[in-house]
Amino acid sequence: MAANSAALAASSAFPRVPDVEAFDTRAIQQLDAAHYLHPFTDHAALRDKGVRVIVRAQGVYLWDSEGRQVIDGMSGLWCVNAGYGRTSISEAVYRQMETLPFYNSFFNTTNVPAVRLAAELVDLAPPQFSHVFFTGSGSEANDTIVRMVRRYWDLMGQPQRTVIVSRHNAYHGSTMAGASLGGMAGMHAQGGLPIPDIVHIGQPNYAEHGQGMSENEFGLRAAGWLEEQILASGPERVAAFIGEPVQGAGGVIIPPQTYWPEVQRICDKYGILLVADEVICGFGRLGTWFGSELMGMRPDLISFAKGVTSGYVPLGGVLVGKRVAHALVEKGGDFNHGFTYSGHPVACAAALENLRILREERLVEKVALETGPHLKAAFAELAAHPLVGHAETCGMVAGLNLVRRKGSGPHDCVRFDRDLHVGMLCRGHMFDNGVIMRAVGDRMIVAPPLVMTKLEIDEMAERIWDCLDLTLADLYQRGWV
Ligand SMILES: *Cc1c(COP(=O)(O)O)cnc(C)c1O
């Protein structure tokens, strides 16, 4: 633990947790294997390998129960935008728990943090937004959207408009509606999904589908799939289109510049609602408060979660634009929907303090002007590695493709056989050598905390390069390259 303690001692803002608590890693692993079902996990494989136990964090670093330090390239799970160890968030949460730990918003009541947060979010959001519906997570936010969109068209006297168009390989959460909106085949295969009247079109993935076209030509082509789907479903039946400004869990798919403006034009042409799932892109990830602003979208609804509290406490919600809010408020009647924890005062207090930090430290502007461009430069250098086909970044998300043989662009690389799971192999080397990067197929992705400094970006990139070397050596040994 010596190096670990020294690192902790060097960070003055870290007196809260005893720094030499002894963890019996084996015992925790055994208990974990015996009792804890993890999300998206092959438990037999995990039991054999042994789970890694994360015990504390500070800034952009994590420490495991063996005292090893790891640089967190994934912000926990795309959410710890303000970084770890923010005492002011813990204090805001503590104060709120002492004052009012819980009260509901159902029976003509409200609470102060929820009201203040709703007003603050509307203030930060693009001008067409006027209201907020709170949930406990991003999945619940997207469930809310399915019901709200259909309720809207009921109120507008067009109840036959029930079809929601989404995209293959999208991720919109894990509840029945969230997983249905999502386009993950593996999720649809379990539990009888998608639910009725949710359809999927192709994703704007230039590397995958854009052969023979310029990026901008492909963007228009991919947006055109929406119009084809609207015509196939019947324009009078289509309620909404939903998409992440930049697809996250699908592998950091950054669409061509022409894509979203053309999607917006098509939505306007047929009068259908546009929904932006900003669970990842919101709160500074792309260098704007919301990814829609960067992408030239004018959404009617926005789902958010993750970065709104930097993950310190669960919170999600739906930002509701005036078009839908007007119908819900003025055309009246109950919207028979809501959660015990809608507008949870403690979660809202955490969000208010988190947003104060993002504003006061100008983290969104920093991503746009400083750290985002630095990450772009670092990934451009990583693209020179013999194992890397191409790399892209947008704000503080980045992805690079592992390939067997490099080419001059994304369309003439020689890929690895899918079944070799080279991405997972690479992820293992990263994990074992102090950097967390996620694998989506053979695409390796990061979404670092927005507080990551240029120096820390350099350190992360160096570790990534070294781990790419280790992966390449491993592949040679296996005879796969
Ligand atoms: C994580 C995520 C969700 C689901 O949020 P949960 O809080 O895990 O329910 C939805 N949409 C996107 C784009 C996400 O990344």
CSV table of C-alpha atoms and ligand atoms in Angstrom, one decimal:
chain,number,residue,atom,x,y,z
A,1,MET,CA,0.0,0.0,0.0
A,2,ALA,CA,3.0,2.3,0.3
A,3,ALA,CA,2.7,3.9,-3.2
A,4,ASN,CA,-1.0,4.2,-2.7
A,5,SER,CA,-0.7,6.0,0.6
A,6,ALA,CA,1.8,8.4,-0.8
A,7,ALA,CA,-0.5,9.2,-3.7
A,8,LEU,CA,-3.3,9.8,-1.3
A,9,ALA,CA,-1.2,12.0,1.0
A,10,ALA,CA,-0.3,14.1,-2.0
A,11,SER,CA,-4.0,14.9,-2.6
A,12,SER,CA,-4.9,17.3,0.2
A,13,ALA,CA,-8.6,17.1,-0.3
A,14,PHE,CA,-8.8,13.5,0.8
A,15,PRO,CA,-9.0,13.1,4.5
A,16,ARG,CA,-12.5,11.5,4.5
A,17,VAL,CA,-11.8,7.8,4.2
A,18,PRO,CA,-9.3,5.9,6.3
A,19,ASP,CA,-6.5,5.3,3.8
A,20,VAL,CA,-5.2,2.0,5.1
A,21,GLU,CA,-8.3,-0.1,5.7
A,22,ALA,CA,-7.3,-3.6,5.0
A,23,PHE,CA,-9.4,-5.5,2.5
A,24,ASP,CA,-9.5,-9.2,2.2
A,25,THR,CA,-9.9,-9.4,-1.5
A,26,ARG,CA,-10.4,-13.1,-1.7
A,27,ALA,CA,-13.2,-13.0,0.9
A,28,ILE,CA,-15.0,-10.2,-0.9
A,29,GLN,CA,-14.6,-12.0,-4.2
A,30,GLN,CA,-16.1,-15.2,-2.7
A,31,LEU,CA,-19.1,-13.3,-1.2
A,32,ASP,CA,-19.6,-11.5,-4.5
A,33,ALA,CA,-19.6,-14.7,-6.5
A,34,ALA,CA,-22.0,-16.3,-3.9
A,35,HIS,CA,-24.6,-13.5,-3.8
A,36,TYR,CA,-24.2,-10.6,-6.1
A,37,LEU,CA,-25.7,-10.7,-9.6
A,38,HIS,CA,-24.0,-8.0,-11.7
A,39,PRO,CA,-25.4,-6.1,-14.7
A,40,PHE,CA,-24.5,-7.5,-18.2
A,41,THR,CA,-22.2,-10.2,-16.8
A,42,ASP,CA,-21.4,-13.8,-17.5
A,43,HIS,CA,-21.3,-15.0,-13.9
A,44,ALA,CA,-19.6,-18.3,-14.4
A,45,ALA,CA,-16.7,-16.6,-16.2
A,46,LEU,CA,-16.6,-13.9,-13.6
A,47,ARG,CA,-16.4,-16.4,-10.8
A,48,ASP,CA,-13.5,-18.1,-12.4
A,49,LYS,CA,-11.6,-14.9,-13.0
A,50,GLY,CA,-12.5,-13.2,-9.7
A,51,VAL,CA,-14.1,-9.8,-9.6
A,52,ARG,CA,-12.0,-6.6,-9.1
A,53,VAL,CA,-12.9,-4.7,-6.0
A,54,ILE,CA,-12.8,-0.9,-6.3
A,55,VAL,CA,-12.5,0.7,-2.9
A,56,ARG,CA,-11.9,4.4,-3.3
A,57,ALA,CA,-11.4,7.2,-5.8
A,58,GLN,CA,-10.0,10.7,-6.0
A,59,GLY,CA,-10.0,13.1,-9.0
A,60,VAL,CA,-9.6,10.9,-12.1
A,61,TYR,CA,-8.1,7.9,-10.2
A,62,LEU,CA,-9.5,4.7,-8.7
A,63,TRP,CA,-7.8,2.3,-6.2
A,64,ASP,CA,-8.6,-1.3,-5.9
A,65,SER,CA,-8.5,-3.5,-2.8
A,66,GLU,CA,-5.0,-4.5,-3.6
A,67,GLY,CA,-3.9,-0.9,-3.5
A,68,ARG,CA,-3.4,-0.6,-7.3
A,69,GLN,CA,-4.1,2.8,-8.8
A,70,VAL,CA,-6.1,3.0,-12.0
A,71,ILE,CA,-6.8,6.0,-14.2
A,72,ASP,CA,-10.5,6.1,-14.9
A,73,GLY,CA,-10.9,6.6,-18.6
A,74,MET,CA,-14.7,5.9,-18.4
A,75,SER,CA,-15.8,8.3,-15.7
A,76,GLY,CA,-17.2,5.4,-13.7
A,77,LEU,CA,-19.8,4.6,-16.4
A,78,TRP,CA,-19.9,7.8,-18.5
A,79,CYS,CA,-21.1,9.8,-15.4
A,80,VAL,CA,-18.5,11.2,-13.0
A,81,ASN,CA,-18.1,14.4,-15.0
A,82,ALA,CA,-17.0,16.5,-12.0
A,83,GLY,CA,-14.4,13.8,-10.9
A,84,TYR,CA,-14.2,11.9,-7.7
A,85,GLY,CA,-13.8,13.2,-4.2
A,86,ARG,CA,-16.0,16.3,-4.4
A,87,THR,CA,-16.5,17.1,-0.7
A,88,SER,CA,-19.0,19.9,-1.5
A,89,ILE,CA,-21.4,17.4,-3.1
A,90,SER,CA,-21.1,15.1,-0.1
A,91,GLU,CA,-21.8,18.0,2.1
A,92,ALA,CA,-24.8,19.2,0.1
A,93,VAL,CA,-26.2,15.7,0.3
A,94,TYR,CA,-25.6,15.4,4.0
A,95,ARG,CA,-27.3,18.8,4.7
A,96,GLN,CA,-30.3,17.8,2.6
A,97,MET,CA,-30.6,14.5,4.4
A,98,GLU,CA,-30.6,16.3,7.7
A,99,THR,CA,-33.2,18.8,6.6
A,100,LEU,CA,-35.6,16.7,4.5
A,101,PRO,CA,-34.3,13.3,3.4
A,102,PHE,CA,-37.4,12.5,1.4
A,103,TYR,CA,-40.8,13.7,0.5
A,104,ASN,CA,-42.9,12.8,-2.6
A,105,SER,CA,-44.2,15.2,-5.3
A,106,PHE,CA,-47.4,13.3,-5.9
A,107,PHE,CA,-50.1,14.9,-3.8
A,108,ASN,CA,-50.0,18.6,-4.6
A,109,THR,CA,-46.7,18.9,-2.9
A,110,THR,CA,-43.2,19.7,-3.9
A,111,ASN,CA,-39.7,20.2,-2.3
A,112,VAL,CA,-37.2,23.1,-2.7
A,113,PRO,CA,-34.3,21.3,-4.3
A,114,ALA,CA,-36.5,19.7,-7.0
A,115,VAL,CA,-38.1,23.1,-7.9
A,116,ARG,CA,-34.7,24.8,-7.9
A,117,LEU,CA,-33.2,22.1,-10.1
A,118,ALA,CA,-36.1,22.1,-12.5
A,119,ALA,CA,-35.6,25.9,-13.0
A,120,GLU,CA,-31.9,25.6,-13.3
A,121,LEU,CA,-32.1,22.8,-15.9
A,122,VAL,CA,-34.6,24.8,-18.0
A,123,ASP,CA,-32.1,27.7,-17.8
A,124,LEU,CA,-29.2,25.6,-19.1
A,125,ALA,CA,-31.3,23.8,-21.8
A,126,PRO,CA,-31.9,25.1,-25.3
A,127,PRO,CA,-34.6,27.8,-25.4
A,128,GLN,CA,-37.5,25.6,-26.5
A,129,PHE,CA,-37.5,23.8,-23.1
A,130,SER,CA,-39.8,24.9,-20.3
A,131,HIS,CA,-40.4,21.9,-17.9
A,132,VAL,CA,-38.7,18.9,-16.3
A,133,PHE,CA,-40.0,15.5,-15.3
A,134,PHE,CA,-37.7,13.7,-12.8
A,135,THR,CA,-36.9,10.0,-12.6
A,136,GLY,CA,-34.4,7.9,-10.9
A,137,SER,CA,-32.3,6.8,-13.9
A,138,GLY,CA,-31.8,7.1,-17.6
A,139,SER,CA,-33.8,4.0,-18.3
A,140,GLU,CA,-36.8,5.4,-16.4
A,141,ALA,CA,-36.4,8.7,-18.3
A,142,ASN,CA,-36.7,6.9,-21.6
A,143,ASP,CA,-39.7,4.8,-20.3
A,144,THR,CA,-41.2,8.2,-19.4
A,145,ILE,CA,-40.6,9.4,-22.9
A,146,VAL,CA,-42.4,6.5,-24.5
A,147,ARG,CA,-45.5,7.1,-22.4
A,148,MET,CA,-45.2,10.9,-22.7
A,149,VAL,CA,-44.9,10.9,-26.5
A,150,ARG,CA,-47.9,8.6,-26.8
A,151,ARG,CA,-49.9,10.7,-24.3
A,152,TYR,CA,-49.0,13.8,-26.3
A,153,TRP,CA,-50.5,12.4,-29.5
A,154,ASP,CA,-53.6,11.3,-27.6
A,155,LEU,CA,-54.1,14.8,-26.4
A,156,MET,CA,-53.5,16.1,-29.9
A,157,GLY,CA,-56.3,13.9,-31.2
A,158,GLN,CA,-54.0,11.6,-33.1
A,159,PRO,CA,-53.9,8.5,-30.9
A,160,GLN,CA,-52.9,6.3,-33.9
A,161,ARG,CA,-49.5,7.9,-33.7
A,162,THR,CA,-47.7,5.3,-31.6
A,163,VAL,CA,-44.7,4.3,-33.6
A,164,ILE,CA,-41.3,5.4,-32.3
A,165,VAL,CA,-38.3,5.1,-34.6
A,166,SER,CA,-34.9,4.4,-33.1
A,167,ARG,CA,-31.6,2.9,-34.4
A,168,HIS,CA,-29.8,-0.4,-34.4
A,169,ASN,CA,-27.1,-0.6,-31.8
A,170,ALA,CA,-28.5,2.4,-29.9
A,171,TYR,CA,-28.5,2.2,-26.1
A,172,HIS,CA,-31.4,3.7,-24.2
A,173,GLY,CA,-31.4,1.7,-21.0
A,174,SER,CA,-32.4,-1.7,-19.6
A,175,THR,CA,-36.1,-1.4,-18.6
A,176,MET,CA,-38.7,-3.0,-21.0
A,177,ALA,CA,-39.2,0.3,-22.9
A,178,GLY,CA,-35.5,1.4,-22.6
A,179,ALA,CA,-34.2,-1.9,-24.0
A,180,SER,CA,-37.0,-1.8,-26.7
A,181,LEU,CA,-35.9,1.7,-27.8
A,182,GLY,CA,-32.4,0.5,-27.7
A,183,GLY,CA,-31.1,-1.4,-30.7
A,184,MET,CA,-29.0,-4.1,-29.1
A,185,ALA,CA,-29.8,-7.5,-30.6
A,186,GLY,CA,-28.5,-9.3,-27.5
A,187,MET,CA,-31.0,-7.4,-25.3
A,188,HIS,CA,-33.9,-7.9,-27.6
A,189,ALA,CA,-33.3,-11.7,-27.6
A,190,GLN,CA,-34.0,-11.8,-23.9
A,191,GLY,CA,-37.4,-11.0,-22.5
A,192,GLY,CA,-39.6,-10.8,-25.6
A,193,LEU,CA,-38.4,-7.3,-26.9
A,194,PRO,CA,-39.0,-4.9,-28.5
A,195,ILE,CA,-42.5,-4.0,-27.2
A,196,PRO,CA,-44.9,-3.2,-30.0
A,197,ASP,CA,-44.5,-0.2,-32.3
A,198,ILE,CA,-40.9,0.5,-31.8
A,199,VAL,CA,-38.8,0.1,-35.0
A,200,HIS,CA,-35.2,0.5,-35.8
A,201,ILE,CA,-33.2,2.0,-38.7
A,202,GLY,CA,-29.4,1.8,-39.4
A,203,GLN,CA,-26.9,3.9,-37.4
A,204,PRO,CA,-24.8,6.7,-38.9
A,205,ASN,CA,-21.6,4.6,-38.6
A,206,TYR,CA,-19.4,5.8,-41.4
A,207,ALA,CA,-16.7,3.2,-40.8
A,208,GLU,CA,-19.2,0.4,-40.9
A,209,HIS,CA,-21.6,1.5,-43.6
A,210,GLY,CA,-20.1,4.5,-45.5
A,211,GLN,CA,-17.9,2.7,-48.1
A,212,GLY,CA,-17.6,4.6,-51.4
A,213,MET,CA,-19.1,7.8,-50.0
A,214,SER,CA,-17.7,10.9,-48.4
A,215,GLU,CA,-18.7,11.4,-44.8
A,216,ASN,CA,-21.1,14.1,-45.6
A,217,GLU,CA,-22.8,12.1,-48.4
A,218,PHE,CA,-23.1,9.2,-46.0
A,219,GLY,CA,-24.7,11.5,-43.3
A,220,LEU,CA,-27.5,12.4,-45.7
A,221,ARG,CA,-27.9,8.8,-46.8
A,222,ALA,CA,-28.2,7.6,-43.1
A,223,ALA,CA,-30.7,10.3,-42.3
A,224,GLY,CA,-32.6,9.2,-45.4
A,225,TRP,CA,-33.2,5.8,-43.7
A,226,LEU,CA,-35.5,7.7,-41.3
A,227,GLU,CA,-37.7,9.0,-44.1
A,228,GLU,CA,-37.8,5.6,-45.7
A,229,GLN,CA,-39.0,4.1,-42.4
A,230,ILE,CA,-41.6,6.9,-41.9
A,231,LEU,CA,-43.0,6.1,-45.3
A,232,ALA,CA,-42.9,2.4,-44.6
A,233,SER,CA,-44.7,2.7,-41.2
A,234,GLY,CA,-47.1,5.3,-42.6
A,235,PRO,CA,-46.5,9.0,-41.8
A,236,GLU,CA,-49.8,9.3,-39.9
A,237,ARG,CA,-48.7,6.5,-37.5
A,238,VAL,CA,-45.2,7.8,-36.6
A,239,ALA,CA,-45.0,9.6,-33.2
A,240,ALA,CA,-41.3,10.3,-32.7
A,241,PHE,CA,-37.7,9.6,-33.5
A,242,ILE,CA,-35.1,9.0,-30.7
A,243,GLY,CA,-31.3,9.1,-30.9
A,244,GLU,CA,-28.2,9.8,-28.9
A,245,PRO,CA,-26.4,12.8,-30.4
A,246,VAL,CA,-23.3,10.7,-30.3
A,247,GLN,CA,-23.9,7.0,-29.7
A,248,GLY,CA,-22.1,6.0,-26.5
A,249,ALA,CA,-22.4,2.3,-25.5
A,250,GLY,CA,-22.8,1.4,-29.2
A,251,GLY,CA,-19.1,2.4,-29.5
A,252,VAL,CA,-18.7,6.2,-29.6
A,253,ILE,CA,-20.3,6.5,-33.0
A,254,ILE,CA,-19.8,10.2,-34.0
A,255,PRO,CA,-22.2,11.0,-36.9
A,256,PRO,CA,-21.2,13.0,-40.0
A,257,GLN,CA,-22.0,16.8,-39.7
A,258,THR,CA,-24.8,16.5,-42.2
A,259,TYR,CA,-26.7,13.8,-40.3
A,260,TRP,CA,-28.6,15.5,-37.5
A,261,PRO,CA,-29.7,18.6,-39.5
A,262,GLU,CA,-31.1,16.3,-42.1
A,263,VAL,CA,-32.9,14.2,-39.5
A,264,GLN,CA,-34.3,17.4,-38.0
A,265,ARG,CA,-35.6,18.5,-41.5
A,266,ILE,CA,-37.3,15.1,-41.9
A,267,CYS,CA,-38.9,15.2,-38.5
A,268,ASP,CA,-40.2,18.7,-39.2
A,269,LYS,CA,-41.5,17.7,-42.6
A,270,TYR,CA,-43.7,14.9,-41.1
A,271,GLY,CA,-44.4,16.8,-37.9
A,272,ILE,CA,-43.0,14.0,-35.7
A,273,LEU,CA,-41.3,14.7,-32.3
A,274,LEU,CA,-37.5,14.6,-32.1
A,275,VAL,CA,-36.1,13.1,-28.9
A,276,ALA,CA,-32.5,13.4,-27.9
A,277,ASP,CA,-31.2,10.9,-25.4
A,278,GLU,CA,-28.6,13.1,-23.7
A,279,VAL,CA,-27.9,10.6,-20.8
A,280,ILE,CA,-24.2,10.6,-21.9
A,281,CYS,CA,-23.9,13.8,-24.1
A,282,GLY,CA,-25.6,16.1,-21.6
A,283,PHE,CA,-23.7,18.2,-19.0
A,284,GLY,CA,-20.6,19.0,-20.9
A,285,ARG,CA,-19.4,15.7,-22.4
A,286,LEU,CA,-19.2,17.1,-25.9
A,287,GLY,CA,-18.1,20.6,-24.9
A,288,THR,CA,-21.6,22.0,-24.9
A,289,TRP,CA,-24.2,21.7,-22.1
A,290,PHE,CA,-26.2,19.4,-24.3
A,291,GLY,CA,-25.0,17.4,-27.3
A,292,SER,CA,-28.0,18.6,-29.4
A,293,GLU,CA,-26.6,22.1,-29.5
A,294,LEU,CA,-23.3,20.8,-31.1
A,295,MET,CA,-25.1,18.6,-33.5
A,296,GLY,CA,-27.7,21.0,-34.9
A,297,MET,CA,-30.7,19.3,-33.4
A,298,ARG,CA,-33.8,21.1,-32.0
A,299,PRO,CA,-35.3,18.3,-29.9
A,300,ASP,CA,-38.8,18.4,-28.4
A,301,LEU,CA,-37.7,16.1,-25.5
A,302,ILE,CA,-34.4,15.3,-23.9
A,303,SER,CA,-33.7,12.4,-21.6
A,304,PHE,CA,-30.9,12.9,-19.1
A,305,ALA,CA,-29.2,11.1,-16.1
A,306,LYS,CA,-25.6,10.2,-15.4
A,307,GLY,CA,-23.7,13.5,-15.5
A,308,VAL,CA,-26.5,15.5,-13.9
A,309,THR,CA,-25.2,14.4,-10.5
A,310,SER,CA,-21.8,13.2,-11.7
A,311,GLY,CA,-23.1,9.8,-10.5
A,312,TYR,CA,-22.8,10.7,-6.8
A,313,VAL,CA,-26.5,9.9,-6.3
A,314,PRO,CA,-28.9,8.4,-8.9
A,315,LEU,CA,-31.1,10.9,-10.8
A,316,GLY,CA,-32.6,11.1,-14.2
A,317,GLY,CA,-35.3,12.9,-16.0
A,318,VAL,CA,-36.9,14.3,-19.1
A,319,LEU,CA,-36.6,17.9,-20.3
A,320,VAL,CA,-39.9,18.8,-21.9
A,321,GLY,CA,-40.1,21.3,-24.7
A,322,LYS,CA,-42.9,23.8,-24.9
A,323,ARG,CA,-44.7,21.9,-27.7
A,324,VAL,CA,-45.3,18.9,-25.5
A,325,ALA,CA,-45.5,20.7,-22.2
A,326,HIS,CA,-48.2,22.9,-23.5
A,327,ALA,CA,-50.3,19.9,-24.4
A,328,LEU,CA,-49.7,18.2,-21.0
A,329,VAL,CA,-50.4,21.3,-19.0
A,330,GLU,CA,-53.1,23.1,-21.0
A,331,LYS,CA,-55.1,20.2,-22.5
A,332,GLY,CA,-55.2,18.9,-19.0
A,333,GLY,CA,-56.0,15.7,-17.2
A,334,ASP,CA,-53.7,13.4,-15.3
A,335,PHE,CA,-50.6,12.0,-16.8
A,336,ASN,CA,-50.8,8.7,-15.0
A,337,HIS,CA,-47.1,8.2,-14.6
A,338,GLY,CA,-44.5,8.8,-11.9
A,339,PHE,CA,-42.0,7.3,-9.5
A,340,THR,CA,-41.7,7.4,-5.7
A,341,TYR,CA,-38.3,9.0,-6.2
A,342,SER,CA,-39.4,11.6,-8.8
A,343,GLY,CA,-37.8,14.8,-7.6
A,344,HIS,CA,-35.9,13.1,-4.7
A,345,PRO,CA,-34.7,16.0,-2.6
A,346,VAL,CA,-31.3,14.5,-1.9
A,347,ALA,CA,-30.6,13.6,-5.5
A,348,CYS,CA,-31.7,17.1,-6.6
A,349,ALA,CA,-29.4,18.7,-4.0
A,350,ALA,CA,-26.5,16.7,-5.3
A,351,ALA,CA,-27.4,17.8,-8.9
A,352,LEU,CA,-27.5,21.5,-7.9
A,353,GLU,CA,-24.1,21.3,-6.3
A,354,ASN,CA,-22.7,19.3,-9.3
A,355,LEU,CA,-24.0,21.9,-11.8
A,356,ARG,CA,-22.6,24.7,-9.6
A,357,ILE,CA,-19.2,23.0,-9.9
A,358,LEU,CA,-19.5,22.6,-13.7
A,359,ARG,CA,-20.4,26.2,-14.1
A,360,GLU,CA,-17.9,27.7,-11.6
A,361,GLU,CA,-15.0,25.7,-12.9
A,362,ARG,CA,-16.1,26.4,-16.5
A,363,LEU,CA,-15.7,22.7,-17.2
A,364,VAL,CA,-17.9,22.8,-20.3
A,365,GLU,CA,-15.9,25.6,-21.9
A,366,LYS,CA,-12.7,23.8,-20.9
A,367,VAL,CA,-13.8,20.7,-22.8
A,368,ALA,CA,-14.6,22.7,-25.9
A,369,LEU,CA,-11.5,24.8,-25.9
A,370,GLU,CA,-8.8,23.0,-24.0
A,371,THR,CA,-9.1,19.4,-22.9
A,372,GLY,CA,-11.3,18.2,-25.8
A,373,PRO,CA,-8.8,19.4,-28.4
A,374,HIS,CA,-6.0,17.9,-26.3
A,375,LEU,CA,-7.7,14.5,-26.2
A,376,LYS,CA,-8.2,14.8,-30.0
A,377,ALA,CA,-4.4,15.3,-30.4
A,378,ALA,CA,-3.6,12.4,-28.1
A,379,PHE,CA,-5.9,10.1,-30.0
A,380,ALA,CA,-4.5,11.2,-33.3
A,381,GLU,CA,-1.1,10.1,-32.0
A,382,LEU,CA,-2.5,6.8,-30.8
A,383,ALA,CA,-3.8,6.2,-34.3
A,384,ALA,CA,-0.2,5.8,-35.4
A,385,HIS,CA,0.1,2.6,-33.4
A,386,PRO,CA,0.4,-0.5,-35.6
A,387,LEU,CA,-2.7,-2.0,-34.0
A,388,VAL,CA,-4.9,1.0,-34.5
A,389,GLY,CA,-6.9,1.5,-37.8
A,390,HIS,CA,-8.4,4.9,-37.0
A,391,ALA,CA,-9.4,7.0,-34.1
A,392,GLU,CA,-12.0,9.7,-33.5
A,393,THR,CA,-12.9,12.0,-30.7
A,394,CYS,CA,-15.7,14.5,-29.9
A,395,GLY,CA,-15.3,16.6,-26.8
A,396,MET,CA,-14.4,14.1,-24.0
A,397,VAL,CA,-15.4,10.9,-25.8
A,398,ALA,CA,-13.0,9.0,-28.0
A,399,GLY,CA,-12.8,5.7,-29.8
A,400,LEU,CA,-10.1,3.8,-31.7
A,401,ASN,CA,-10.5,0.6,-33.8
A,402,LEU,CA,-8.1,-2.3,-33.4
A,403,VAL,CA,-7.2,-3.8,-36.8
A,404,ARG,CA,-5.1,-6.7,-38.1
A,405,ARG,CA,-3.6,-4.5,-40.9
A,406,LYS,CA,-3.8,-0.8,-41.2
A,407,GLY,CA,-5.1,1.0,-44.3
A,408,SER,CA,-5.4,4.5,-45.6
A,409,GLY,CA,-8.8,5.1,-44.1
A,410,PRO,CA,-11.6,3.3,-42.1
A,411,HIS,CA,-12.7,1.3,-45.1
A,412,ASP,CA,-9.5,-0.5,-46.2
A,413,CYS,CA,-8.2,-1.9,-42.9
A,414,VAL,CA,-8.1,-5.6,-42.4
A,415,ARG,CA,-10.1,-6.5,-39.4
A,416,PHE,CA,-9.8,-9.2,-36.8
A,417,ASP,CA,-12.1,-12.1,-36.8
A,418,ARG,CA,-15.0,-11.1,-34.5
A,419,ASP,CA,-14.9,-14.4,-32.6
A,420,LEU,CA,-11.3,-13.7,-31.4
A,421,HIS,CA,-12.7,-10.9,-29.2
A,422,VAL,CA,-9.5,-8.9,-29.6
A,423,GLY,CA,-11.2,-5.9,-27.9
A,424,MET,CA,-11.8,-7.8,-24.7
A,425,LEU,CA,-8.2,-9.1,-24.7
A,426,CYS,CA,-7.0,-5.5,-25.1
A,427,ARG,CA,-9.4,-4.3,-22.3
A,428,GLY,CA,-7.9,-6.9,-20.0
A,429,HIS,CA,-4.4,-5.5,-20.6
A,430,MET,CA,-5.6,-2.0,-20.0
A,431,PHE,CA,-7.4,-3.0,-16.8
A,432,ASP,CA,-4.3,-4.9,-15.5
A,433,ASN,CA,-2.0,-2.0,-16.2
A,434,GLY,CA,-3.7,0.9,-14.7
A,435,VAL,CA,-6.1,2.4,-17.3
A,436,ILE,CA,-9.8,1.8,-17.8
A,437,MET,CA,-10.9,1.7,-21.4
A,438,ARG,CA,-14.1,-0.1,-22.6
A,439,ALA,CA,-14.3,-2.5,-25.5
A,440,VAL,CA,-17.2,-2.5,-27.9
A,441,GLY,CA,-16.3,-5.3,-30.3
A,442,ASP,CA,-12.8,-4.3,-31.5
A,443,ARG,CA,-13.5,-0.6,-30.8
A,444,MET,CA,-11.8,0.7,-27.7
A,445,ILE,CA,-13.5,3.8,-26.1
A,446,VAL,CA,-12.9,6.3,-23.4
A,447,ALA,CA,-15.1,9.0,-21.8
A,448,PRO,CA,-12.9,10.5,-19.1
A,449,PRO,CA,-14.1,12.8,-16.3
A,450,LEU,CA,-14.3,16.4,-17.6
A,451,VAL,CA,-11.9,17.5,-14.9
A,452,MET,CA,-9.1,15.4,-16.5
A,453,THR,CA,-6.1,17.8,-17.0
A,454,LYS,CA,-3.9,17.9,-20.1
A,455,LEU,CA,-1.2,16.2,-18.1
A,456,GLU,CA,-3.5,13.4,-17.0
A,457,ILE,CA,-4.7,13.0,-20.6
A,458,ASP,CA,-1.0,12.6,-21.6
A,459,GLU,CA,-0.6,10.0,-18.8
A,460,MET,CA,-3.7,8.1,-19.9
A,461,ALA,CA,-2.6,8.1,-23.5
A,462,GLU,CA,0.9,6.8,-22.6
A,463,ARG,CA,-0.7,4.0,-20.6
A,464,ILE,CA,-3.0,3.2,-23.5
A,465,TRP,CA,0.0,3.1,-25.9
A,466,ASP,CA,1.9,0.7,-23.6
A,467,CYS,CA,-1.2,-1.5,-23.3
A,468,LEU,CA,-1.6,-1.5,-27.1
A,469,ASP,CA,2.0,-2.8,-27.2
A,470,LEU,CA,1.2,-5.5,-24.7
A,471,THR,CA,-1.9,-6.5,-26.7
A,472,LEU,CA,0.1,-6.6,-29.9
A,473,ALA,CA,2.8,-8.8,-28.2
A,474,ASP,CA,0.0,-11.1,-26.9
A,475,LEU,CA,-1.5,-11.3,-30.3
A,476,TYR,CA,1.8,-12.3,-31.8
A,477,GLN,CA,2.2,-15.0,-29.2
A,478,ARG,CA,-1.2,-16.4,-30.0
A,479,GLY,CA,-0.4,-16.3,-33.7
A,480,TRP,CA,-3.3,-14.0,-34.5
A,481,VAL,CA,-1.3,-11.3,-36.3
B,1,LIG,C1,-26.7,4.8,-19.5
B,1,LIG,C2,-27.7,5.2,-20.6
B,1,LIG,C3,-29.0,5.0,-20.4
B,1,LIG,C4,-29.6,4.3,-19.2
B,1,LIG,O1,-29.4,5.0,-18.0
B,1,LIG,P1,-29.5,4.2,-16.6
B,1,LIG,O2,-29.3,5.2,-15.6
B,1,LIG,O3,-28.4,3.1,-16.6
B,1,LIG,O4,-30.8,3.6,-16.5
B,1,LIG,C5,-29.9,5.5,-21.4
B,1,LIG,N1,-29.4,6.1,-22.5
B,1,LIG,C6,-28.1,6.3,-22.7
B,1,LIG,C7,-27.6,7.0,-23.9
B,1,LIG,C8,-27.2,5.8,-21.7
B,1,LIG,O5,-25.8,5.9,-22.0
